[in-house]
mmCIF file of C-alpha atoms in Angstrom:
data_model
loop_
_atom_site.group_PDB
_atom_site.id
_atom_site.type_symbol
_atom_site.label_atom_id
_atom_site.label_comp_id
_atom_site.label_asym_id
_atom_site.label_seq_id
_atom_site.Cartn_x
_atom_site.Cartn_y
_atom_site.Cartn_z
ATOM 1 C CA TRP A 244 18.523 6.155 14.946
ATOM 2 C CA PRO A 245 21.846 7.879 15.803
ATOM 3 C CA GLY A 246 23.688 6.127 12.965
ATOM 4 C CA TYR A 247 22.130 8.252 10.245
ATOM 5 C CA ALA A 248 21.014 11.282 12.243
ATOM 6 C CA TYR A 249 23.879 13.263 10.727
ATOM 7 C CA ALA A 250 21.711 13.692 7.631
ATOM 8 C CA TYR A 251 20.233 16.575 9.628
ATOM 9 C CA ILE A 252 23.683 18.151 9.789
ATOM 10 C CA ALA A 253 23.739 18.147 5.982
ATOM 11 C CA GLN A 254 20.437 20.007 6.136
ATOM 12 C CA GLU A 255 21.229 22.454 8.961
ATOM 13 C CA LYS A 256 24.786 23.323 7.869
ATOM 14 C CA GLY A 257 23.811 23.741 4.229
ATOM 15 C CA TYR A 258 25.728 20.835 2.710
ATOM 16 C CA PHE A 259 22.798 19.771 0.539
ATOM 17 C CA GLN A 260 22.428 23.349 -0.686
ATOM 18 C CA ALA A 261 26.166 23.764 -1.236
ATOM 19 C CA ASN A 262 26.137 20.622 -3.365
ATOM 20 C CA GLN A 263 23.215 22.009 -5.375
ATOM 21 C CA VAL A 264 20.680 19.349 -4.462
ATOM 22 C CA ASN A 265 17.254 19.902 -2.931
ATOM 23 C CA VAL A 266 16.547 17.374 -0.148
ATOM 24 C CA GLU A 267 13.560 17.182 2.172
ATOM 25 C CA LEU A 268 14.076 14.984 5.243
ATOM 26 C CA ILE A 269 10.990 13.277 6.700
ATOM 27 C CA PHE A 270 11.185 11.845 10.211
ATOM 28 C CA ARG A 271 9.257 8.872 11.571
ATOM 29 C CA LYS A 272 9.777 7.378 15.031
ATOM 30 C CA ASN A 273 9.675 3.682 14.096
ATOM 31 C CA THR A 274 11.035 1.573 11.283
ATOM 32 C CA HIS A 275 7.666 0.284 10.121
ATOM 33 C CA ALA A 276 6.291 3.780 9.518
ATOM 34 C CA SER A 277 9.466 4.885 7.780
ATOM 35 C CA ASN A 278 9.584 1.793 5.564
ATOM 36 C CA GLN A 279 5.923 2.178 4.681
ATOM 37 C CA LEU A 280 6.528 5.659 3.294
ATOM 38 C CA PHE A 281 9.115 4.161 0.964
ATOM 39 C CA LYS A 282 6.987 1.168 -0.006
ATOM 40 C CA ASP A 283 4.044 3.451 -0.772
ATOM 41 C CA GLY A 284 6.239 5.578 -3.030
ATOM 42 C CA GLU A 285 5.757 8.707 -0.923
ATOM 43 C CA VAL A 286 9.511 9.269 -0.653
ATOM 44 C CA ASP A 287 12.344 8.786 -3.153
ATOM 45 C CA GLY A 288 14.752 7.180 -0.712
ATOM 46 C CA THR A 289 15.011 5.987 2.851
ATOM 47 C CA PHE A 290 17.535 5.230 5.547
ATOM 48 C CA CYS A 291 16.977 1.641 6.633
ATOM 49 C CA VAL A 292 18.762 -1.557 7.577
ATOM 50 C CA PHE A 293 20.187 -3.528 4.662
ATOM 51 C CA ALA A 294 17.826 -6.417 5.398
ATOM 52 C CA ASP A 295 14.881 -4.118 4.676
ATOM 53 C CA ALA A 296 16.372 -3.105 1.326
ATOM 54 C CA ILE A 297 16.595 -6.787 0.389
ATOM 55 C CA MET A 298 12.987 -7.366 1.399
ATOM 56 C CA PHE A 299 11.813 -4.303 -0.562
ATOM 57 C CA HIS A 300 13.427 -5.868 -3.629
ATOM 58 C CA SER A 301 11.741 -9.216 -3.013
ATOM 59 C CA GLU A 302 8.369 -7.467 -2.643
ATOM 60 C CA GLY A 303 8.623 -6.003 -6.123
ATOM 61 C CA ILE A 304 10.017 -2.643 -5.053
ATOM 62 C CA PRO A 305 13.339 -2.350 -6.930
ATOM 63 C CA ASN A 306 15.781 -0.227 -4.964
ATOM 64 C CA ARG A 307 19.463 0.570 -4.965
ATOM 65 C CA VAL A 308 21.685 1.028 -1.916
ATOM 66 C CA VAL A 309 23.934 3.998 -2.648
ATOM 67 C CA TYR A 310 25.532 4.699 0.745
ATOM 68 C CA ILE A 311 26.230 2.973 4.060
ATOM 69 C CA THR A 312 25.880 5.061 7.201
ATOM 70 C CA ASP A 313 26.922 2.646 9.938
ATOM 71 C CA TYR A 314 27.367 -0.788 11.413
ATOM 72 C CA SER A 315 25.575 -1.225 14.697
ATOM 73 C CA ASP A 316 27.797 -2.288 17.603
ATOM 74 C CA ALA A 317 26.159 -1.554 20.942
ATOM 75 C CA GLY A 318 23.437 0.423 19.184
ATOM 76 C CA ASP A 319 21.180 -2.616 18.854
ATOM 77 C CA VAL A 320 20.948 -4.640 22.054
ATOM 78 C CA ILE A 321 18.916 -7.335 23.723
ATOM 79 C CA ILE A 322 17.879 -6.047 27.132
ATOM 80 C CA GLY A 323 16.823 -8.491 29.838
ATOM 81 C CA ARG A 324 15.776 -8.717 33.451
ATOM 82 C CA PRO A 325 18.464 -8.209 36.125
ATOM 83 C CA THR A 326 18.337 -11.902 37.064
ATOM 84 C CA PHE A 327 19.740 -12.898 33.660
ATOM 85 C CA ARG A 328 23.496 -12.912 33.155
ATOM 86 C CA SER A 329 23.703 -13.882 29.478
ATOM 87 C CA LEU A 330 21.615 -14.812 26.457
ATOM 88 C CA ALA A 331 21.994 -18.458 27.447
ATOM 89 C CA ASP A 332 19.756 -17.716 30.443
ATOM 90 C CA LEU A 333 16.823 -16.930 28.138
ATOM 91 C CA ARG A 334 15.861 -20.568 27.672
ATOM 92 C CA GLY A 335 12.125 -20.870 28.366
ATOM 93 C CA THR A 336 11.537 -17.102 28.459
ATOM 94 C CA ILE A 337 9.647 -14.627 26.257
ATOM 95 C CA VAL A 338 11.904 -12.544 24.000
ATOM 96 C CA SER A 339 10.709 -9.710 21.773
ATOM 97 C CA PHE A 340 11.723 -8.431 18.357
ATOM 98 C CA GLU A 341 10.214 -5.718 16.158
ATOM 99 C CA GLY A 342 8.333 -7.264 13.267
ATOM 100 C CA LEU A 343 8.024 -10.843 12.100
ATOM 101 C CA ASN A 344 10.716 -11.821 9.592
ATOM 102 C CA THR A 345 12.550 -8.496 9.909
ATOM 103 C CA PHE A 346 16.149 -7.541 10.622
ATOM 104 C CA SER A 347 15.137 -7.419 14.291
ATOM 105 C CA HIS A 348 13.825 -10.982 14.128
ATOM 106 C CA LEU A 349 17.042 -12.061 12.387
ATOM 107 C CA PHE A 350 19.204 -10.327 14.999
ATOM 108 C CA VAL A 351 17.393 -11.955 17.923
ATOM 109 C CA LEU A 352 17.469 -15.457 16.445
ATOM 110 C CA LYS A 353 21.123 -15.224 15.356
ATOM 111 C CA SER A 354 22.078 -13.893 18.807
ATOM 112 C CA LEU A 355 20.309 -16.748 20.585
ATOM 113 C CA GLN A 356 21.843 -19.233 18.167
ATOM 114 C CA ALA A 357 25.319 -17.911 18.976
ATOM 115 C CA ALA A 358 24.506 -18.465 22.664
ATOM 116 C CA GLY A 359 23.583 -22.082 21.990
ATOM 117 C CA LEU A 360 19.801 -21.662 21.954
ATOM 118 C CA ASP A 361 17.524 -22.941 19.220
ATOM 119 C CA GLU A 362 14.427 -21.046 18.090
ATOM 120 C CA THR A 363 12.308 -23.575 19.985
ATOM 121 C CA ASP A 364 14.117 -22.833 23.263
ATOM 122 C CA ALA A 365 12.258 -19.547 23.803
ATOM 123 C CA ARG A 366 8.920 -17.951 23.079
ATOM 124 C CA PHE A 367 8.674 -14.731 21.126
ATOM 125 C CA ALA A 368 6.649 -11.530 21.087
ATOM 126 C CA ASN A 369 6.367 -8.819 18.450
ATOM 127 C CA VAL A 370 7.072 -5.543 20.292
ATOM 128 C CA PRO A 371 8.275 -2.235 18.770
ATOM 129 C CA ALA A 372 11.780 -1.425 19.988
ATOM 130 C CA THR A 373 10.548 1.846 21.472
ATOM 131 C CA GLU A 374 8.089 -0.079 23.689
ATOM 132 C CA VAL A 375 10.427 -2.787 25.012
ATOM 133 C CA LEU A 376 10.977 -1.171 28.403
ATOM 134 C CA GLU A 377 7.229 -0.732 28.842
ATOM 135 C CA ALA A 378 6.701 -4.422 27.986
ATOM 136 C CA LEU A 379 9.418 -5.472 30.450
ATOM 137 C CA GLU A 380 7.900 -3.371 33.219
ATOM 138 C CA ALA A 381 4.446 -4.845 32.532
ATOM 139 C CA GLY A 382 5.817 -8.394 32.652
ATOM 140 C CA ARG A 383 4.800 -9.194 29.069
ATOM 141 C CA ILE A 384 8.354 -10.117 28.052
ATOM 142 C CA ASP A 385 11.575 -11.170 29.776
ATOM 143 C CA ALA A 386 13.978 -9.654 27.239
ATOM 144 C CA GLY A 387 13.795 -7.728 23.985
ATOM 145 C CA HIS A 388 15.617 -6.021 21.144
ATOM 146 C CA THR A 389 15.839 -2.245 21.426
ATOM 147 C CA TRP A 390 18.121 0.772 21.004
ATOM 148 C CA GLN A 391 18.646 4.290 22.350
ATOM 149 C CA PRO A 392 17.140 6.069 24.164
ATOM 150 C CA VAL A 393 15.293 3.022 25.548
ATOM 151 C CA THR A 394 18.590 1.293 26.339
ATOM 152 C CA ALA A 395 19.815 4.056 28.644
ATOM 153 C CA GLU A 396 16.555 4.225 30.555
ATOM 154 C CA ALA A 397 16.385 0.418 30.879
ATOM 155 C CA LEU A 398 19.915 0.301 32.290
ATOM 156 C CA ARG A 399 19.027 3.095 34.715
ATOM 157 C CA ARG A 400 16.181 0.929 36.004
ATOM 158 C CA GLY A 401 18.445 -2.052 36.545
ATOM 159 C CA TYR A 402 17.920 -4.125 33.392
ATOM 160 C CA ARG A 403 20.929 -5.740 31.714
ATOM 161 C CA VAL A 404 22.384 -5.789 28.209
ATOM 162 C CA LEU A 405 22.577 -9.489 27.375
ATOM 163 C CA GLY A 406 23.703 -9.218 23.770
ATOM 164 C CA LYS A 407 24.612 -6.585 21.198
ATOM 165 C CA ALA A 408 24.929 -6.308 17.433
ATOM 166 C CA GLY A 409 28.701 -6.054 17.740
ATOM 167 C CA ASP A 410 28.757 -9.686 18.837
ATOM 168 C CA LEU A 411 27.737 -10.410 15.226
ATOM 169 C CA PRO A 412 29.707 -7.588 13.533
ATOM 170 C CA GLY A 413 28.151 -6.209 10.371
ATOM 171 C CA LEU A 414 24.893 -8.144 10.688
ATOM 172 C CA ILE A 415 22.964 -4.911 11.248
ATOM 173 C CA THR A 416 24.127 -2.441 8.617
ATOM 174 C CA ASP A 417 22.279 0.814 8.013
ATOM 175 C CA VAL A 418 22.085 2.136 4.482
ATOM 176 C CA LEU A 419 20.568 4.799 2.275
ATOM 177 C CA THR A 420 18.554 3.279 -0.557
ATOM 178 C CA PHE A 421 16.562 4.858 -3.384
ATOM 179 C CA HIS A 422 13.875 3.571 -5.692
ATOM 180 C CA GLU A 423 15.508 2.167 -8.813
ATOM 181 C CA HIS A 424 13.792 4.654 -11.118
ATOM 182 C CA VAL A 425 15.170 7.506 -8.997
ATOM 183 C CA VAL A 426 18.675 6.079 -9.321
ATOM 184 C CA ARG A 427 18.197 5.641 -13.053
ATOM 185 C CA GLU A 428 16.883 9.182 -13.530
ATOM 186 C CA GLY A 429 18.629 11.008 -10.691
ATOM 187 C CA GLY A 430 22.230 10.510 -11.709
ATOM 188 C CA GLU A 431 24.363 13.426 -10.627
ATOM 189 C CA ALA A 432 21.820 14.572 -8.010
ATOM 190 C CA LEU A 433 22.285 11.374 -6.012
ATOM 191 C CA ALA A 434 26.070 11.737 -6.131
ATOM 192 C CA ARG A 435 25.551 15.182 -4.608
ATOM 193 C CA VAL A 436 23.350 13.737 -1.854
ATOM 194 C CA VAL A 437 26.081 11.237 -0.993
ATOM 195 C CA GLN A 438 28.738 13.966 -1.111
ATOM 196 C CA ALA A 439 26.709 16.074 1.329
ATOM 197 C CA LEU A 440 26.433 13.125 3.723
ATOM 198 C CA VAL A 441 30.180 12.524 3.567
ATOM 199 C CA GLU A 442 30.719 16.178 4.490
ATOM 200 C CA ALA A 443 28.139 15.973 7.294
ATOM 201 C CA ARG A 444 29.928 12.962 8.781
ATOM 202 C CA ALA A 445 33.178 14.959 8.756
ATOM 203 C CA PHE A 446 31.440 17.821 10.571
ATOM 204 C CA LEU A 447 30.272 15.384 13.249
ATOM 205 C CA ARG A 448 33.838 14.212 13.798
ATOM 206 C CA ASN A 449 35.296 17.722 13.932
ATOM 207 C CA HIS A 450 32.509 19.631 15.748
ATOM 208 C CA GLU A 451 30.942 17.006 17.982
ATOM 209 C CA VAL A 452 29.139 19.240 20.494
ATOM 210 C CA GLU A 453 27.317 21.303 17.868
ATOM 211 C CA ALA A 454 26.659 18.244 15.704
ATOM 212 C CA ILE A 455 25.197 16.220 18.583
ATOM 213 C CA ALA A 456 22.888 19.122 19.473
ATOM 214 C CA ILE A 457 21.562 19.314 15.892
ATOM 215 C CA MET A 458 21.060 15.566 15.632
ATOM 216 C CA ALA A 459 19.406 15.245 19.037
ATOM 217 C CA HIS A 460 16.971 18.062 18.326
ATOM 218 C CA HIS A 461 15.724 16.579 15.065
ATOM 219 C CA MET A 462 15.622 12.980 16.333
ATOM 220 C CA GLU A 463 13.780 14.061 19.496
ATOM 221 C CA MET A 464 16.465 12.679 21.799
ATOM 222 C CA THR A 465 18.480 14.318 24.547
ATOM 223 C CA PRO A 466 22.051 15.308 23.622
ATOM 224 C CA ALA A 467 23.318 12.796 26.205
ATOM 225 C CA HIS A 468 21.368 9.942 24.621
ATOM 226 C CA MET A 469 22.441 10.993 21.140
ATOM 227 C CA ARG A 470 26.098 11.166 22.164
ATOM 228 C CA GLN A 471 25.862 7.734 23.716
ATOM 229 C CA GLY A 472 24.069 6.381 20.663
ATOM 230 C CA VAL A 473 26.684 7.694 18.250
ATOM 231 C CA GLY A 474 29.333 6.006 20.375
ATOM 232 C CA GLU A 475 27.516 2.692 19.955
ATOM 233 C CA VAL A 476 27.768 2.564 16.168
ATOM 234 C CA HIS A 477 30.619 2.557 13.679
ATOM 235 C CA LEU A 478 30.135 5.357 11.147
ATOM 236 C CA LEU A 479 31.703 4.331 7.851
ATOM 237 C CA ASP A 480 33.918 6.792 6.003
ATOM 238 C CA LEU A 481 34.157 7.008 2.210
ATOM 239 C CA THR A 482 36.926 4.398 1.945
ATOM 240 C CA GLU A 483 35.021 1.955 4.149
ATOM 241 C CA ASN A 484 31.864 2.549 2.117
ATOM 242 C CA LEU A 485 33.598 1.593 -1.094
ATOM 243 C CA ALA A 486 35.208 -1.462 0.519
ATOM 244 C CA ALA A 487 31.861 -2.630 1.883
ATOM 245 C CA MET A 488 30.440 -2.674 -1.628
ATOM 246 C CA GLN A 489 33.084 -5.153 -2.773
ATOM 247 C CA ARG A 490 32.776 -8.945 -2.653
ATOM 248 C CA ARG A 491 34.468 -10.466 0.410
ATOM 249 C CA ASP A 492 33.676 -13.365 2.715
ATOM 250 C CA ASP A 493 33.119 -11.426 5.931
ATOM 251 C CA TYR A 494 30.420 -9.281 7.500
ATOM 252 C CA SER A 495 32.111 -6.056 6.412
ATOM 253 C CA SER A 496 30.930 -6.778 2.848
ATOM 254 C CA LEU A 497 27.326 -6.149 1.854
ATOM 255 C CA TYR A 498 27.574 -9.145 -0.448
ATOM 256 C CA PHE A 499 28.419 -11.488 2.435
ATOM 257 C CA THR A 500 25.875 -9.919 4.765
ATOM 258 C CA GLY A 501 23.289 -9.988 2.001
ATOM 259 C CA ARG A 502 23.721 -13.737 1.541
ATOM 260 C CA VAL A 503 23.317 -14.358 5.272
ATOM 261 C CA ILE A 504 20.173 -12.226 5.368
ATOM 262 C CA ALA A 505 18.709 -13.790 2.224
ATOM 263 C CA GLU A 506 19.348 -17.321 3.498
ATOM 264 C CA PHE A 507 17.456 -16.438 6.674
ATOM 265 C CA PHE A 508 14.480 -15.133 4.710
ATOM 266 C CA MET A 509 14.554 -18.110 2.333
ATOM 267 C CA HIS A 510 14.536 -20.521 5.267
ATOM 268 C CA ARG A 511 11.473 -18.737 6.625
ATOM 269 C CA GLY A 512 9.664 -18.772 3.295
ATOM 270 C CA GLN A 513 9.905 -15.015 2.733
ATOM 271 C CA LEU A 514 12.158 -15.379 -0.309
ATOM 272 C CA LEU A 515 11.791 -17.971 -3.044
ATOM 273 C CA LYS A 516 15.326 -17.573 -4.376
ATOM 274 C CA MET A 517 18.598 -15.842 -3.630
ATOM 275 C CA PRO A 518 18.368 -12.223 -4.835
ATOM 276 C CA ASP A 519 20.869 -10.829 -7.289
ATOM 277 C CA LEU A 520 22.726 -8.477 -4.965
ATOM 278 C CA ASP A 521 24.238 -6.656 -7.948
ATOM 279 C CA GLN A 522 20.720 -5.341 -8.552
ATOM 280 C CA ILE A 523 20.589 -3.898 -5.025
ATOM 281 C CA ILE A 524 24.116 -2.649 -4.314
ATOM 282 C CA GLU A 525 25.027 0.493 -6.307
ATOM 283 C CA PRO A 526 28.579 1.830 -5.721
ATOM 284 C CA ARG A 527 28.811 4.185 -8.705
ATOM 285 C CA PHE A 528 27.970 7.375 -6.807
ATOM 286 C CA LEU A 529 30.637 6.645 -4.217
ATOM 287 C CA GLN A 530 33.063 5.827 -7.011
ATOM 288 C CA SER A 531 32.318 9.113 -8.782
ATOM 289 C CA ILE A 532 33.031 11.061 -5.600
ATOM 290 C CA THR A 533 36.319 9.213 -5.109
ATOM 291 C CA LYS A 534 37.403 9.888 -8.703
ATOM 292 C CA GLY A 535 36.564 13.553 -8.267
ATOM 293 C CA ARG A 536 38.971 13.782 -5.325
ATOM 294 C CA ARG A 537 41.978 12.427 -7.215
#
């Protein structure tokens, strides 16, 4: 995912080392595999969508979101056949998402709802985002949720973008979350991880060509696809990170987004009650960095 690929800049350019923290980055090609590492306790933290962090919590895996990498804009899209002009044309078709009752499922249903379609107006298939183009070509689906580099290849073959995450700004937010015990015990080390990521983001902005090459190499994407992918997300700076961890009634706040996500999961029987978002959102490491800069 291009939105948090700049973690590899922190590794390659020595920002983790300079901040005196030892970080090992582990790469998996799909969200399920990455999330499973976290759920199994094989890693201390993970980059994931905020909806996954909420579900971890509900599954008895206490975790704390310490940093926000990006909001998806055109990074997450619903790709459809060339004959479709909009999401409204998907009535009676087969639409895919990645994982039942996941952020992908939420994104697809909310997108269709915004286009005036009810959940009963389409049929659905569970297809990994990386396999959406293959499923389209085989005729198993008519449209599906995916991201780069599948998006670029699908467009090259004539498929259309029918909807994007930016149509529901902030709904898909990517975060860095750690197991609660790591947050409790890690203290200053986690502040240093966040500091290194802030510095890596700055390097991406100031040295784009070199940064894109590093990110593309480690994420197994071409530099062109990585550059396009980075352009399709909004990378939050330190000020925006702090603001997003405050209570506001819009999608730029994790508290607002968290309520929307939780209500979706409650409606689908995945949550029994509204989670206490104060037990998931942890701004103190960002706050410590900000105080240190005054």
